[in-house]
Short mmCIF file of C-alpha atoms in Angstrom, two decimals:
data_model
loop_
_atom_site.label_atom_id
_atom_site.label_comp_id
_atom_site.label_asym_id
_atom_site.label_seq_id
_atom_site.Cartn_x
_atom_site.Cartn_y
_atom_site.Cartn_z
CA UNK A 638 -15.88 -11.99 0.35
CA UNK A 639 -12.44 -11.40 0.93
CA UNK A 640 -11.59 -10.10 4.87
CA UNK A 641 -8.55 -9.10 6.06
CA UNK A 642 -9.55 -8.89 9.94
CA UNK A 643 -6.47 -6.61 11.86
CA UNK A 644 -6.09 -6.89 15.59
CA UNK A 645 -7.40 -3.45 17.64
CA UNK A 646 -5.54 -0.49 18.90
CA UNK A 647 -2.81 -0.88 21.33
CA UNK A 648 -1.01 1.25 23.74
CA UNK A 649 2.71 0.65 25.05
CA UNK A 650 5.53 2.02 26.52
CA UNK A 651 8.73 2.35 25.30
CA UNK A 652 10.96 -1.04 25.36
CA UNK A 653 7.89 -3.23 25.48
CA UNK A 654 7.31 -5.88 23.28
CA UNK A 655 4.30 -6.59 20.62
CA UNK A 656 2.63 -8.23 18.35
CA UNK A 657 -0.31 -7.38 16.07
CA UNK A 658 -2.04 -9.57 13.79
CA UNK A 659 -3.82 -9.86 10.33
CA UNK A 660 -6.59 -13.07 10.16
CA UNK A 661 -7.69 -13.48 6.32
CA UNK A 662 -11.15 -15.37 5.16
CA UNK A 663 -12.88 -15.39 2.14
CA UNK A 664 -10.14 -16.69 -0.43
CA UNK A 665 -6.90 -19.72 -0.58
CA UNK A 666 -4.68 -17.73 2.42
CA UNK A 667 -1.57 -19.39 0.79
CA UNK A 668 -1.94 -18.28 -2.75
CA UNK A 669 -1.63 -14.53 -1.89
CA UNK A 670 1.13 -12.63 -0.17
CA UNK A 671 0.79 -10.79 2.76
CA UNK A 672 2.54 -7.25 2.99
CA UNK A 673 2.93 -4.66 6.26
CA UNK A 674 2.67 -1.13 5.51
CA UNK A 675 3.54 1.57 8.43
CA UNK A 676 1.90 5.15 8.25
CA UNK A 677 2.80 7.32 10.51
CA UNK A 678 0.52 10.48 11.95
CA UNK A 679 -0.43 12.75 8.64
CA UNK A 680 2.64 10.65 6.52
CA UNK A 681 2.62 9.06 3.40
CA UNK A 682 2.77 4.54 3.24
CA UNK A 683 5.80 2.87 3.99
CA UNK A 684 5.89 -0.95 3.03
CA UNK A 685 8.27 -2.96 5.33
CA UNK A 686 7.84 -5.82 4.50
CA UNK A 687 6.36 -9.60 3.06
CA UNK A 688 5.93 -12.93 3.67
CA UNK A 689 4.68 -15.73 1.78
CA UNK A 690 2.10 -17.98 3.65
CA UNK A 691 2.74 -20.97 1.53
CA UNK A 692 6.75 -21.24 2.47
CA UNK A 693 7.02 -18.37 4.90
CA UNK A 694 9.81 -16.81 2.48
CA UNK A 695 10.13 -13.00 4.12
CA UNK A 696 11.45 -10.41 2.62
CA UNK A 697 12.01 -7.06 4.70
CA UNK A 698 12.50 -3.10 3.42
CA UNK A 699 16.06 -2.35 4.59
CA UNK A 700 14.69 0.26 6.15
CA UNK A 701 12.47 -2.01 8.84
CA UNK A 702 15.21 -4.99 8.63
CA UNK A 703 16.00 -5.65 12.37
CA UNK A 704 13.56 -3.91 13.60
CA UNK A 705 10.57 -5.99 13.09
CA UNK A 706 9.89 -9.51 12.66
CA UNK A 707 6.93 -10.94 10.05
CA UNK A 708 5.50 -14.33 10.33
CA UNK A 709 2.59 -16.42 9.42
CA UNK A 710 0.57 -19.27 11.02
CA UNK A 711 -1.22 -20.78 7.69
CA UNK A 712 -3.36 -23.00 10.03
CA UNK A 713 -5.39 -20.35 11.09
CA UNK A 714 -4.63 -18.09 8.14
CA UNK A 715 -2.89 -15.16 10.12
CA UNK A 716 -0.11 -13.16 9.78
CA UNK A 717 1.70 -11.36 12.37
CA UNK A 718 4.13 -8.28 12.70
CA UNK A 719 6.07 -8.14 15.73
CA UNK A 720 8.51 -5.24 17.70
CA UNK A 721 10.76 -6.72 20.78
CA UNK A 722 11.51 -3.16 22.12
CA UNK A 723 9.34 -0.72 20.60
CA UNK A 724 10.43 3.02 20.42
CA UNK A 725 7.90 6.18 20.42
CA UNK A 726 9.17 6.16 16.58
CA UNK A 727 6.88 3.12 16.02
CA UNK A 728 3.91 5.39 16.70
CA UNK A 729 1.71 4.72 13.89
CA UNK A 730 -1.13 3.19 11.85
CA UNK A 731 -0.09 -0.52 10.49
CA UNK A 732 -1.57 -2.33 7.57
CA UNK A 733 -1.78 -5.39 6.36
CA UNK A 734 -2.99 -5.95 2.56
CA UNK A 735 -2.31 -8.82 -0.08
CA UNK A 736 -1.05 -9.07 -2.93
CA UNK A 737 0.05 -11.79 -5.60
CA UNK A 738 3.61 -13.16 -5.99
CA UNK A 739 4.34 -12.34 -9.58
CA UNK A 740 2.75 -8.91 -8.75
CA UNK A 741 2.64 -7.36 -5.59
CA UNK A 742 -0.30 -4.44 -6.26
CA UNK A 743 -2.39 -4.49 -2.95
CA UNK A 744 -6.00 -4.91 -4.01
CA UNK A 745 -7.32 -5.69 -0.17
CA UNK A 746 -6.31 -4.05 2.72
CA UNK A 747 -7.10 -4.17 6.54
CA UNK A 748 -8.91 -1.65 8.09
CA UNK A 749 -5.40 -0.77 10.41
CA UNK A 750 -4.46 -1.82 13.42
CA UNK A 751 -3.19 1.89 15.66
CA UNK A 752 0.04 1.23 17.25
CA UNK A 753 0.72 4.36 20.44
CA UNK A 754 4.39 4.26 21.63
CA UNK A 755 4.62 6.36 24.95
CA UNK A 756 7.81 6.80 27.03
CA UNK B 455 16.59 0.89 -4.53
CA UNK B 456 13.29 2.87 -7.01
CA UNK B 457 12.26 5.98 -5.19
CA UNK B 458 8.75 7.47 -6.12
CA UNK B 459 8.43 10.84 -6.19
CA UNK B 460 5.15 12.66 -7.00
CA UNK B 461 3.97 16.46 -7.96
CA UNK B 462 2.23 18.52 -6.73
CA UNK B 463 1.83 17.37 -2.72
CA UNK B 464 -1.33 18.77 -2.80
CA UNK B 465 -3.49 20.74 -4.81
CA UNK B 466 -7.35 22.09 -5.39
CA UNK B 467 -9.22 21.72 -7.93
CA UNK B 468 -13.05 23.00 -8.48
CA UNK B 469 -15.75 20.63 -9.00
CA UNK B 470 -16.17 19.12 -12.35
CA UNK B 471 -13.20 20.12 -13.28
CA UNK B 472 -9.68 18.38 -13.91
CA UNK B 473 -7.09 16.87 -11.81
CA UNK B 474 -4.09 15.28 -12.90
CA UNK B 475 -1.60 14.26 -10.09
CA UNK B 476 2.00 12.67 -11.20
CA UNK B 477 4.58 10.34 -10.62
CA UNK B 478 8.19 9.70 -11.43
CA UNK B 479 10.41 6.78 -10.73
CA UNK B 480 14.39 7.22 -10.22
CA UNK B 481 14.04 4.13 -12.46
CA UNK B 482 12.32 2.55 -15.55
CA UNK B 483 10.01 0.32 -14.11
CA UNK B 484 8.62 -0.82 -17.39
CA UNK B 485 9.29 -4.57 -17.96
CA UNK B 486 10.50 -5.04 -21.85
CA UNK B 487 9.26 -8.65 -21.25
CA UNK B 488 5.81 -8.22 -21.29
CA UNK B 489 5.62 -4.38 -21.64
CA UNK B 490 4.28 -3.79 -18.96
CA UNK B 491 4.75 -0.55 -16.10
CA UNK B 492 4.92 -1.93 -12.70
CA UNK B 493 2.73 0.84 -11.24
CA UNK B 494 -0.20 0.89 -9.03
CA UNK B 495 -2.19 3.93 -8.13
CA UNK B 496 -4.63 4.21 -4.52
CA UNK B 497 -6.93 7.05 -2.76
CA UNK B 498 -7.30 6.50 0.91
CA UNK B 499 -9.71 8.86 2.20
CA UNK B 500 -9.42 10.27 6.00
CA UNK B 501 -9.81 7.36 8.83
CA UNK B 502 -9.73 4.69 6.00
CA UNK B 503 -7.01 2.02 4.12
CA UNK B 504 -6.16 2.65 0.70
CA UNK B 505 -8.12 1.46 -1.97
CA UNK B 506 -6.78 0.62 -5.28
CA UNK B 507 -7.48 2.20 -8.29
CA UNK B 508 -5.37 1.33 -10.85
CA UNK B 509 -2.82 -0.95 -11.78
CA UNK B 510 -0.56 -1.34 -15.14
CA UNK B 511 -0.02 2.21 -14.60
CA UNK B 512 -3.56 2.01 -16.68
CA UNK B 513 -5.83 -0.92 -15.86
CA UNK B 514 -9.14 0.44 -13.99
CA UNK B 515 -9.62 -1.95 -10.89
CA UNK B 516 -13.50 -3.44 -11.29
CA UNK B 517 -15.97 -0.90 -9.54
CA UNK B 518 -13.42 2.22 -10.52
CA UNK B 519 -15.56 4.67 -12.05
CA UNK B 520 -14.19 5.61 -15.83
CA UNK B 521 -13.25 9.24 -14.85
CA UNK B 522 -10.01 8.04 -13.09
CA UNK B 523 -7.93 7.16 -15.30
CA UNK B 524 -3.90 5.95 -15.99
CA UNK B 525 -0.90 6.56 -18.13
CA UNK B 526 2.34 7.17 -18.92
CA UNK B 527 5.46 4.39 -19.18
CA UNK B 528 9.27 4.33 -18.57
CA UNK B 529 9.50 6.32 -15.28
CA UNK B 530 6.55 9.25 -15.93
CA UNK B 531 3.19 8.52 -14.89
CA UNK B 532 0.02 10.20 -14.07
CA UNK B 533 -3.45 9.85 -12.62
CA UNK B 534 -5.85 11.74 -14.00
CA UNK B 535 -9.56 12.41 -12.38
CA UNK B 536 -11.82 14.09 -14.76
CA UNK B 537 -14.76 15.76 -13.72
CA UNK B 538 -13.86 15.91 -10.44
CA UNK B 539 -16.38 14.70 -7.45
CA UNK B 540 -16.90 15.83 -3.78
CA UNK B 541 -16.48 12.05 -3.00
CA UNK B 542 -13.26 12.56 -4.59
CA UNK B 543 -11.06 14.62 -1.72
CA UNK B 544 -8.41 12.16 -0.59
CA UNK B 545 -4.68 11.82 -0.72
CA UNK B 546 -3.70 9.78 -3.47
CA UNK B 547 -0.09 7.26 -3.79
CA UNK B 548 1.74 5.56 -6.50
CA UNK B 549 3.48 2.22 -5.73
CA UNK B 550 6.56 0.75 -8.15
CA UNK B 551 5.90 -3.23 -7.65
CA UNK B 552 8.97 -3.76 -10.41
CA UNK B 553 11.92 -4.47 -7.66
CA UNK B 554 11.95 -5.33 -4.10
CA UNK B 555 11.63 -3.06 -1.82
CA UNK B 556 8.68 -2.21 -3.25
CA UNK B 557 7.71 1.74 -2.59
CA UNK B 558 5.21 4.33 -2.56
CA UNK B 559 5.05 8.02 -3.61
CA UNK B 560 4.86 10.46 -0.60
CA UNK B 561 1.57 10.89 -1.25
CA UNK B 562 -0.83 14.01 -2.78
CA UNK B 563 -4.05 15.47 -1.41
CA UNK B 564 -6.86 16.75 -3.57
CA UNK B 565 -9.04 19.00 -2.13
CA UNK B 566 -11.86 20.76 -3.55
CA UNK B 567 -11.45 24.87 -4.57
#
């Protein structure tokens, strides 16, 4: 069965630094590529961004390029999505899901990891 | 960069009747190639991740039942949920998977009249 186990809530202050992660079982972690998508509170899906676990090739939305960094550790099939200096902005639900190369529809997702940004 | 604009943002429909939900890309996202539309439809229900429904703009994911249903080609596109369900009430998205950045509709919620 295909899992796509997220990290748990988190709570930070502005300026702090984070990372959140997304552990997948159940299928070949480096044949399928890994996508972030931000919702905010009571907004619509935002994907920022991809990486490829077999070569770690990235790609980022312009609109989250700079802000956040996306990586993979393919020995213990995770992916992470990191902020140096997060804002109150950043304030939102993140998910992980996977996709294939030639065709990046998202048939598994993560249950969300909830990301609270407080000044 | 494709924008994905759907119609209505929300709307109510009564049950076992029709809804139909649409989406438009700023750009064809059929590929001549293969002839196929780059276009994947989800429904995420309240406190949950979206779930995919259909993709090829008309390809039924396994499990789907047959009253949601897929069409359209180009840059027009709509979902269509016949005989509509309590188990139904969710906000729906489109996603263009033609060109990076990839991108999403803003979203519409169907809610039972």
């Amino acid at each position: 069965e295909v899992q796509l186990m997220q990290s748990g809530a988190e709570v930070k202050k502005t300026g702090e630094s984070l990372k959140i992660s997304c552990k997948g079982s159940g299928y070949d972690f480096t044949e399928y590529l890994i996508a972030w998508v931000r919702q905010m509170p009571g907004k619509g899906l935002e994907w920022m961004g991809i990486i490829y676990p077999s070569d770690s090739d990235t790609r980022y939305s312009p609109s989250f390029q700079g802000q956040v960094t996306i990586s993979v550790d393919k020995s213990i099939s995770t992916a992470y999505l990191q902020w140096s200096s997060l804002k109150a902005s950043d304030t939102a639900m993140y998910y992980c899901a996977i996709g294939l190369r030639s065709f990046p529809y998202f048939a598994f997702w993560g249950l969300g990891s909830l990301v609270s940004v407080f000044s | 960069d494709i924008v994905m604009t759907q119609s209505p943002d929300s709307l109510a429909v009564s049950l076992g009747e029709r809804a139909t939900i649409n989406c438009k890309s700023s750009q064809s996202i059929l590929y001549t190639s293969n002839n196929k539309n780059y276009l994947a439809w989800y429904q995420q229900k309240p406190g949950q991740p979206p779930k995919l429904l259909i993709y090829w703009a008309s390809t039924r994911e396994s499990e789907v039942p047959d009253r949601f249903s897929g069409s359209g080609s180009g840059t027009d596109f709509t979902l269509t949920i016949s005989n509509l369900q309590a188990e139904d009430v969710a906000v729906y998205h489109c996603q263009q998977y033609y060109s990076s950045p990839l991108s999403f509709g803003q979203g519409t919620k169907v809610e039972i009249k």
